[in-house]
CSV table of C-alpha atoms and ligand atoms in Angstrom, one decimal:
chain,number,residue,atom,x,y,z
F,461,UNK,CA,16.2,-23.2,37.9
F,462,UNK,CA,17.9,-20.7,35.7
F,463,UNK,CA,17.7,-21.9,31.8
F,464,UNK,CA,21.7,-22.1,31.6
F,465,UNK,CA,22.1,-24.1,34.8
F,466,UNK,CA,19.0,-26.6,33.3
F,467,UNK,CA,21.2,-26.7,29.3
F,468,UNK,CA,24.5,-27.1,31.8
F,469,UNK,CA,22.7,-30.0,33.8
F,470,UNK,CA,21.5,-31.8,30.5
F,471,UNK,CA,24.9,-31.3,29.0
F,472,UNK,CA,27.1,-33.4,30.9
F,473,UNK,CA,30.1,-32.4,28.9
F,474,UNK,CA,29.3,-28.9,26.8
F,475,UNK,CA,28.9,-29.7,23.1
F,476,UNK,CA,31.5,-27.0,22.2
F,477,UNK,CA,34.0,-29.9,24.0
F,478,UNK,CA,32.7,-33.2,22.8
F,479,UNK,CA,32.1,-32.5,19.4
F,480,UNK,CA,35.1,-31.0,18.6
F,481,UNK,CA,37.2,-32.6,16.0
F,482,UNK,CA,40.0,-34.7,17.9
F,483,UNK,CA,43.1,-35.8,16.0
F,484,UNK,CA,42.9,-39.5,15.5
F,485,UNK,CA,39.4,-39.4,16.1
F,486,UNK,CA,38.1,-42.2,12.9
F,487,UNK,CA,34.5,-41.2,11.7
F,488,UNK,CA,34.1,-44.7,10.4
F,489,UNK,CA,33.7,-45.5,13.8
F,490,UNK,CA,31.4,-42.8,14.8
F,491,UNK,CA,27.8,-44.0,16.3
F,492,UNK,CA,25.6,-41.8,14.0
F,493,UNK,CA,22.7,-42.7,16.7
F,494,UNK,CA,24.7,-41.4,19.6
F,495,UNK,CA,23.8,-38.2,21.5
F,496,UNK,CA,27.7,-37.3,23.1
F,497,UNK,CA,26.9,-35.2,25.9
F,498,UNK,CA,24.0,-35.3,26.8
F,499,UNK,CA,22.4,-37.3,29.6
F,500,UNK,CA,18.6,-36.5,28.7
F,501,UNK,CA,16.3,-38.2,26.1
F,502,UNK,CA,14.0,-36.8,23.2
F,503,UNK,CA,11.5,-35.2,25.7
F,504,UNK,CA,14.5,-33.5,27.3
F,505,UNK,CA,16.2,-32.5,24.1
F,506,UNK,CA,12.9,-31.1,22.5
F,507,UNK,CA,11.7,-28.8,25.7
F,508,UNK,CA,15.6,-27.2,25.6
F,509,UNK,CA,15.5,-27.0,22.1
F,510,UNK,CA,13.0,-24.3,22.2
F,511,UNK,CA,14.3,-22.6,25.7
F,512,UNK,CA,17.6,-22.0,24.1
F,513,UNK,CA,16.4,-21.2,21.0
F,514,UNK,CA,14.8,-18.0,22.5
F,515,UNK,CA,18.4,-17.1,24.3
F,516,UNK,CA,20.0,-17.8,20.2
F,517,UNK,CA,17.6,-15.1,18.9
F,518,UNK,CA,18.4,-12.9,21.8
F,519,UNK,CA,22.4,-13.3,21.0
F,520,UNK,CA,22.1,-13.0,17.6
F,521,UNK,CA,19.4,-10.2,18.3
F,522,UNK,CA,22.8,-8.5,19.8
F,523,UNK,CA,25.1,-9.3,16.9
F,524,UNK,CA,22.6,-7.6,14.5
F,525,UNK,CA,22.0,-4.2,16.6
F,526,UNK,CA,26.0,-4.5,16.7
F,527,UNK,CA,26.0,-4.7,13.2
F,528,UNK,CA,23.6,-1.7,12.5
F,529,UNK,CA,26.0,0.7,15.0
F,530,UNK,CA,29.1,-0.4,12.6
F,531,UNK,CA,30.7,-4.0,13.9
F,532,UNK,CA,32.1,-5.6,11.7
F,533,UNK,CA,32.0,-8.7,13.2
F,534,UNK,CA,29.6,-11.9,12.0
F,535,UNK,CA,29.2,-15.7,12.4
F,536,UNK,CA,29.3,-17.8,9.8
F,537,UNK,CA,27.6,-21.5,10.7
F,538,UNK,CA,29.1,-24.0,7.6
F,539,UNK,CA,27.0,-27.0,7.1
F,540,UNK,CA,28.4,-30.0,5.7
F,541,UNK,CA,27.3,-33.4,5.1
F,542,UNK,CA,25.8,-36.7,3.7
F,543,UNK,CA,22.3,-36.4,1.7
F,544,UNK,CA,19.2,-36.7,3.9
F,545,UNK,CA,22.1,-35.7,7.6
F,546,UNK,CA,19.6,-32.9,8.0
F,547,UNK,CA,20.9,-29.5,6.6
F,548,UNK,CA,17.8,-28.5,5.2
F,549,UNK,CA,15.9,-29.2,8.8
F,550,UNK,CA,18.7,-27.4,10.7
F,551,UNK,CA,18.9,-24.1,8.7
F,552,UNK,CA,14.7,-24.3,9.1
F,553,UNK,CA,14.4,-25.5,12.7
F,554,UNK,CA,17.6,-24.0,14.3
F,555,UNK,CA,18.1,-20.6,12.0
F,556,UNK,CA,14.4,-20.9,12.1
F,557,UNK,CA,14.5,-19.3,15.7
F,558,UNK,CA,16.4,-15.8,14.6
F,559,UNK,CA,14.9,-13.2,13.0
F,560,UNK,CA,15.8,-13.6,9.1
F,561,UNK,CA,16.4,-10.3,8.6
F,562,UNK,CA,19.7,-10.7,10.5
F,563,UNK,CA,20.9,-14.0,8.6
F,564,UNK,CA,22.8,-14.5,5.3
F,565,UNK,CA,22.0,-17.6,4.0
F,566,UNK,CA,23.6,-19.4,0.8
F,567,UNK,CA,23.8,-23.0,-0.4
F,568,UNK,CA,26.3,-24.2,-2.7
F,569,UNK,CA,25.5,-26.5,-6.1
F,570,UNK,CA,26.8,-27.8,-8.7
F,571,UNK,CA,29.1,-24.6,-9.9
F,572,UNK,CA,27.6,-22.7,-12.5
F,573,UNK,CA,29.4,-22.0,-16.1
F,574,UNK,CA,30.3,-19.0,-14.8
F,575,UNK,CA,31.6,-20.1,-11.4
F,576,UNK,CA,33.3,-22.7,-13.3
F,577,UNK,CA,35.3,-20.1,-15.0
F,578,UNK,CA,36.6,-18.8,-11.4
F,579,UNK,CA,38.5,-20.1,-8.3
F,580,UNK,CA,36.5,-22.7,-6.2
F,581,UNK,CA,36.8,-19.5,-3.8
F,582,UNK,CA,34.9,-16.9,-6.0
F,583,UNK,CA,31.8,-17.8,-4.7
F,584,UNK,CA,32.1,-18.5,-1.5
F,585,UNK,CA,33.9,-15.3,-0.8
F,586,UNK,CA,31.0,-13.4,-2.3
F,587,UNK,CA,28.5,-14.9,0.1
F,588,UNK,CA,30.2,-13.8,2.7
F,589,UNK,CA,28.3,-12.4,5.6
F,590,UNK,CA,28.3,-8.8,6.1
F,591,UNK,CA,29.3,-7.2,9.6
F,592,UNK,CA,26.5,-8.1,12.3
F,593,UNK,CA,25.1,-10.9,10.3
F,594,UNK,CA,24.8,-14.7,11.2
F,595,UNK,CA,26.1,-16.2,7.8
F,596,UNK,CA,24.5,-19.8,6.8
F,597,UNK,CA,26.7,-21.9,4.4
F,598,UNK,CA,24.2,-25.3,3.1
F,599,UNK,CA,27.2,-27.1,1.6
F,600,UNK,CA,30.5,-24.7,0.9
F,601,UNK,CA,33.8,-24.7,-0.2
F,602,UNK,CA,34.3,-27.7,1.4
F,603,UNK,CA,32.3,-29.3,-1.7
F,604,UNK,CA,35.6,-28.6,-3.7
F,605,UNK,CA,37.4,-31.4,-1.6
F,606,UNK,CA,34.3,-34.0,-1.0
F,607,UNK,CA,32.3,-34.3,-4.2
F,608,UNK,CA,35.0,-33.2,-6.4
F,609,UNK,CA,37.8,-35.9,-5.0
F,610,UNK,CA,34.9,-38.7,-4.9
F,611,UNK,CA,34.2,-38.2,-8.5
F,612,UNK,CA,37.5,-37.1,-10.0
F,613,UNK,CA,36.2,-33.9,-11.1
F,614,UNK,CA,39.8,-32.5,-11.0
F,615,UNK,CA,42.7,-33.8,-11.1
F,616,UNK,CA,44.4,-34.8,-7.9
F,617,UNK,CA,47.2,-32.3,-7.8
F,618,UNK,CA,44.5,-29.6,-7.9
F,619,UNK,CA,42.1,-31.3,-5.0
F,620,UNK,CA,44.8,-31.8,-2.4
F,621,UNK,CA,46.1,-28.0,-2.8
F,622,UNK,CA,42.8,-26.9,-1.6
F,623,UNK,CA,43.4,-28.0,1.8
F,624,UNK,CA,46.0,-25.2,2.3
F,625,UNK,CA,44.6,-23.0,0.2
F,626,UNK,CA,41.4,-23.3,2.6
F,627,UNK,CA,43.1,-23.2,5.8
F,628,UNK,CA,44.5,-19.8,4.7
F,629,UNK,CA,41.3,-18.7,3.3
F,630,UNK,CA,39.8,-19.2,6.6
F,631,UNK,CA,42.8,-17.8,8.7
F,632,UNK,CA,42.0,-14.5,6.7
F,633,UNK,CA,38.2,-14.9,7.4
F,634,UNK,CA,39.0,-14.8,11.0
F,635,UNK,CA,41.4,-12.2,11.4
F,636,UNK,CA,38.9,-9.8,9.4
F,637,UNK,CA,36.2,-10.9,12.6
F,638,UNK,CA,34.2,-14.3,11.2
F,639,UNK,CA,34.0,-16.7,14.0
F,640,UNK,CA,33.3,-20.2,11.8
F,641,UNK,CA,31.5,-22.3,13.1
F,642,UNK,CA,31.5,-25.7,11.0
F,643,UNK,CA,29.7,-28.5,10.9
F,644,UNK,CA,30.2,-31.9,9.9
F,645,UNK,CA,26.6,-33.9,10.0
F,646,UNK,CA,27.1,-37.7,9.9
F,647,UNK,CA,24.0,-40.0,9.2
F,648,UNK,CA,24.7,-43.8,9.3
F,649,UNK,CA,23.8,-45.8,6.3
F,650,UNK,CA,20.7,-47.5,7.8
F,651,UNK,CA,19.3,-43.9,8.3
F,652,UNK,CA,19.7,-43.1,5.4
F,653,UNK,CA,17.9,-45.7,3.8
F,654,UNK,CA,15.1,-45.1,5.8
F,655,UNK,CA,14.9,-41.3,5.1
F,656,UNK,CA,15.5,-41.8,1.1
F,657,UNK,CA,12.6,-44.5,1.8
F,658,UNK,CA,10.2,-42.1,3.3
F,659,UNK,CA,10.9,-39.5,0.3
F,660,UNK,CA,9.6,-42.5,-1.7
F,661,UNK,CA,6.4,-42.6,0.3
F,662,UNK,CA,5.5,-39.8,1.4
F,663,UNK,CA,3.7,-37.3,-1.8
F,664,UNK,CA,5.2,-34.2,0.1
F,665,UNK,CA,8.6,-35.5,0.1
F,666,UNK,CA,8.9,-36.9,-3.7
F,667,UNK,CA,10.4,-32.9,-4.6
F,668,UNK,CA,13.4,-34.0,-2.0
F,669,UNK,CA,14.3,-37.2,-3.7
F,670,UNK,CA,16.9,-37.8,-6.2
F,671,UNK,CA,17.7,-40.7,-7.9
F,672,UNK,CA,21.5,-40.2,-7.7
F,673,UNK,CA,21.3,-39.9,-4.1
F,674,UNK,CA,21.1,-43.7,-4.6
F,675,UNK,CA,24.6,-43.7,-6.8
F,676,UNK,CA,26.2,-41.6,-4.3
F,677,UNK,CA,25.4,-44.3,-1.2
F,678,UNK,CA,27.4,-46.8,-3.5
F,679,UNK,CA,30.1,-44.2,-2.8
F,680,UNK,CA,29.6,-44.2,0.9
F,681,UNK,CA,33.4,-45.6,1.6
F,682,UNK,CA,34.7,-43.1,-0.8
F,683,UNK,CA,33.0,-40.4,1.0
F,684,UNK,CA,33.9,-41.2,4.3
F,685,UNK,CA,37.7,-41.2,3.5
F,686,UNK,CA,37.3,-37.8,2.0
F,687,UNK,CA,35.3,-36.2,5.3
F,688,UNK,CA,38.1,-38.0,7.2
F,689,UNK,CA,40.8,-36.3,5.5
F,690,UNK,CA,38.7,-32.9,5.3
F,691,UNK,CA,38.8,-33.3,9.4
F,692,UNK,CA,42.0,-34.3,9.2
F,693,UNK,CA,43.7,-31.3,7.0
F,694,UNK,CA,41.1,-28.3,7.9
F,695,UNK,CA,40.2,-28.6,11.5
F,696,UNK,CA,42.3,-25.8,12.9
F,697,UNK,CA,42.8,-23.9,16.1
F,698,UNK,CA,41.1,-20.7,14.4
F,699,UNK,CA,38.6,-22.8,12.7
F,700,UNK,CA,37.9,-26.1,14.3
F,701,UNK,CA,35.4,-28.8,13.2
F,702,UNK,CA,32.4,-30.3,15.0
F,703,UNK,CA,31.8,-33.5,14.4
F,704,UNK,CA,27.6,-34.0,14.9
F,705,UNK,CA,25.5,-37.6,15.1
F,706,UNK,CA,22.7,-37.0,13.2
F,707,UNK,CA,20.3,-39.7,13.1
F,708,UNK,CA,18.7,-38.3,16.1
F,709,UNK,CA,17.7,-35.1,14.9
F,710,UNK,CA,16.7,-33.5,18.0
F,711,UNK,CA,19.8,-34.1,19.3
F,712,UNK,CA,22.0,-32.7,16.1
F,713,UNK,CA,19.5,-29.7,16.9
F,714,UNK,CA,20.5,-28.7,20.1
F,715,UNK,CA,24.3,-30.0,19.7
F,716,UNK,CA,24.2,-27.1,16.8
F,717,UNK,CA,22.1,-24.6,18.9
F,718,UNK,CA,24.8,-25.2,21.7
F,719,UNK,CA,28.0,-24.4,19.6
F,720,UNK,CA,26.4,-21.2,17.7
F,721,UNK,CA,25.3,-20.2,21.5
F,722,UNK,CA,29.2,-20.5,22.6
F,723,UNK,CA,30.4,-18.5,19.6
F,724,UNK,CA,27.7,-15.8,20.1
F,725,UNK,CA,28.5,-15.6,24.0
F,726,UNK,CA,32.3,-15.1,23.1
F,727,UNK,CA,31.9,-11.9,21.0
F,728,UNK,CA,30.9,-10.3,24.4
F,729,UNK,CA,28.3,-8.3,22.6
F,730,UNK,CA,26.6,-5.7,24.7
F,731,UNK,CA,23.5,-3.5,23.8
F,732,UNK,CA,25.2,-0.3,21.1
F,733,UNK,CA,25.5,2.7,23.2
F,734,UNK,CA,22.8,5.3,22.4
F,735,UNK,CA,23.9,7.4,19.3
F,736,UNK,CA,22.5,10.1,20.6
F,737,UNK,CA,21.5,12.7,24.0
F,738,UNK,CA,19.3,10.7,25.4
F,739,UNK,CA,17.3,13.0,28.0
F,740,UNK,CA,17.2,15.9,25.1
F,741,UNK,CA,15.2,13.0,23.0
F,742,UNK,CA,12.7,12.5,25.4
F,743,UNK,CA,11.5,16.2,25.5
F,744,UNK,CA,12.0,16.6,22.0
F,745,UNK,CA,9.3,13.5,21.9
F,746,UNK,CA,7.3,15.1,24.8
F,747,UNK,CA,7.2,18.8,23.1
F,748,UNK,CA,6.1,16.8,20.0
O,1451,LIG,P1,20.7,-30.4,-2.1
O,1451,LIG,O1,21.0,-31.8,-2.6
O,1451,LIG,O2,21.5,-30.0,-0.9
O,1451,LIG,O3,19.2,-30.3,-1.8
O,1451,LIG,P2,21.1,-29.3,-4.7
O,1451,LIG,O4,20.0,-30.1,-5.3
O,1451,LIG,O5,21.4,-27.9,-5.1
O,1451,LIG,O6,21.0,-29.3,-3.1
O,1451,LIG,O7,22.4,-30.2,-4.9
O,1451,LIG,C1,23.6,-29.9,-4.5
O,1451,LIG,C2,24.6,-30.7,-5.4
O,1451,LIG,O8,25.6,-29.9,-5.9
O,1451,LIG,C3,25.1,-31.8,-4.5
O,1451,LIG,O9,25.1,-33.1,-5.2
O,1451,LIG,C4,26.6,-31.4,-4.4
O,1451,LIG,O10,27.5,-32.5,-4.3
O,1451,LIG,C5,26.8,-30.6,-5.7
O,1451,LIG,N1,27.9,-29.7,-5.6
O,1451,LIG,C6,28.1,-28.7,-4.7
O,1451,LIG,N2,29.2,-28.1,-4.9
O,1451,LIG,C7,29.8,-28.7,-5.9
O,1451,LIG,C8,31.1,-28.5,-6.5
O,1451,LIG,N3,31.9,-27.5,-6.2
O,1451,LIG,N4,31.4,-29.3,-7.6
O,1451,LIG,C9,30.5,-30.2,-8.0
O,1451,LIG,N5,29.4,-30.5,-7.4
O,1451,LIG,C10,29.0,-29.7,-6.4
């Protein structure tokens, strides 16, 4: 069976259509342990994972010879979510299959002094991807609405301007040629636990743990109203949300394998045209 018709059968409805942000769509009722879609188990997941992993790097193999002949266009994959959802997995495991020299890759902190002294923006639009480059946000600008509206780090009237202000930020992003792809990772509390636990146990995990990951799952109800209202004010036509189960992390895998697939596939990217007379190169090399 051809490997598209295989992802197609496993996908019962494409993730690009049932992850997608709906309006009205509460995550406090999300199953976190759900895999929407797709009608295989683990086994399934884990064997695709790696077949369409090699038809990513071949995409985005595309986008980056594109690049090097002068496109200007690039992909920018925004990661968002709860400690321990799995962004750290999913830049290694998913990115993991592209060749790095074709990805920009940033994560966002806690602002610097100087940042501080900027726009939330600043930053964000200086890790831009170049043309031909597959951009990899670890946290972003959305930061500015979650962490900094859960802990009052700015005064309302500031926070709840940032909505529009990223909506147009985005809308420009687009136009110039950035296909966003974002993604909201939701892990249920239970998970959670389990994976803060493990950091606790396990000697190679201790350098992930952090004791106010602990304070911040106090905050859980706070957080979850903030993510709703970030899905609620920023998931646009031009820039929509996806909204990803993670407690199976095979399945957020694939589910964000799928959508940067889709986004890859609509560029239409062909092979660049030689830059030069072919047939006259070969002698040249034969006469050489
Ligand atoms: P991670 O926890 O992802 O491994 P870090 O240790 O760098 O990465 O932590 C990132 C921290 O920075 C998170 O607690 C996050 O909420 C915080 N942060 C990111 N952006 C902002 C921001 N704009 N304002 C305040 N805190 C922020």
């Amino acid at each position: 069976m051809h490997m598209a018709d295989k992802a197609r059968g496993l996908w019962k409805t494409p993730a690009i259509e049932v992850l997608r942000a709906r309006p009205g769509q509460r995550i406090a009722e999300l199953d976190c342990g759900s895999t929407p879609g797709f009608v295989g188990g683990k086994s399934d997941g884990l064997a695709l994972f790696e077949e369409r992993g090699t038809v990513l790097s071949s995409l985005q193999e595309k986008l980056y010879a594109n690049g090097r002949s002068g496109d200007s266009r690039s992909v920018l994959l925004v990661l968002q979510g709860m400690d321990t959802a799995g962004k750290g997995g999913m830049v290694r495991h998913v990115i993991g299959h592209v060749d790095p020299q074709g990805v920009d890759h940033a994560s966002f902190g806690v602002p610097t002094p100087e940042e501080k002294g900027h726009h939330f923006l600043w930053r964000i639009d200086k890790a831009l991807p170049r043309g031909g480059q597959l951009g990899v946000f670890d946290r972003s600008h959305y930061e500015d609405v979650l962490v900094v509206r859960v802990h009052d780090l700015v005064p309302e009237e500031i926070w709840s301007g940032r909505y529009d202000e990223i909506n147009q930020f985005e809308k420009e992003l687009v136009a110039g040629g950035t296909t966003l792809v974002k993604v909201a990772m939701f892990v249920s509390l239970d998970e959670q636990k389990s994976r803060l636990l493990e950091r606790l146990e396990r000697r190679d995990k201790y350098w992930k743990y952090n004791p106010s990951d602990v304070d911040e799952r106090r905050l859980w109800p706070a957080y979850q109203d903030a993510y709703q209202a970030m899905l609620d004010e920023t998931s646009t036509d031009y820039a929509p949300w996806y909204v990803v189960p993670c407690d199976r992390k095979w399945y957020s895998r694939i589910a964000v394998t799928e959508l940067l697939i889709d986004a890859l596939e609509k560029l239409d990217l062909d092979w660049p045209p030689a830059a030069f007379d072919i047939e006259a190169e070969k002698r040249r090399l034969a006469e050489s």
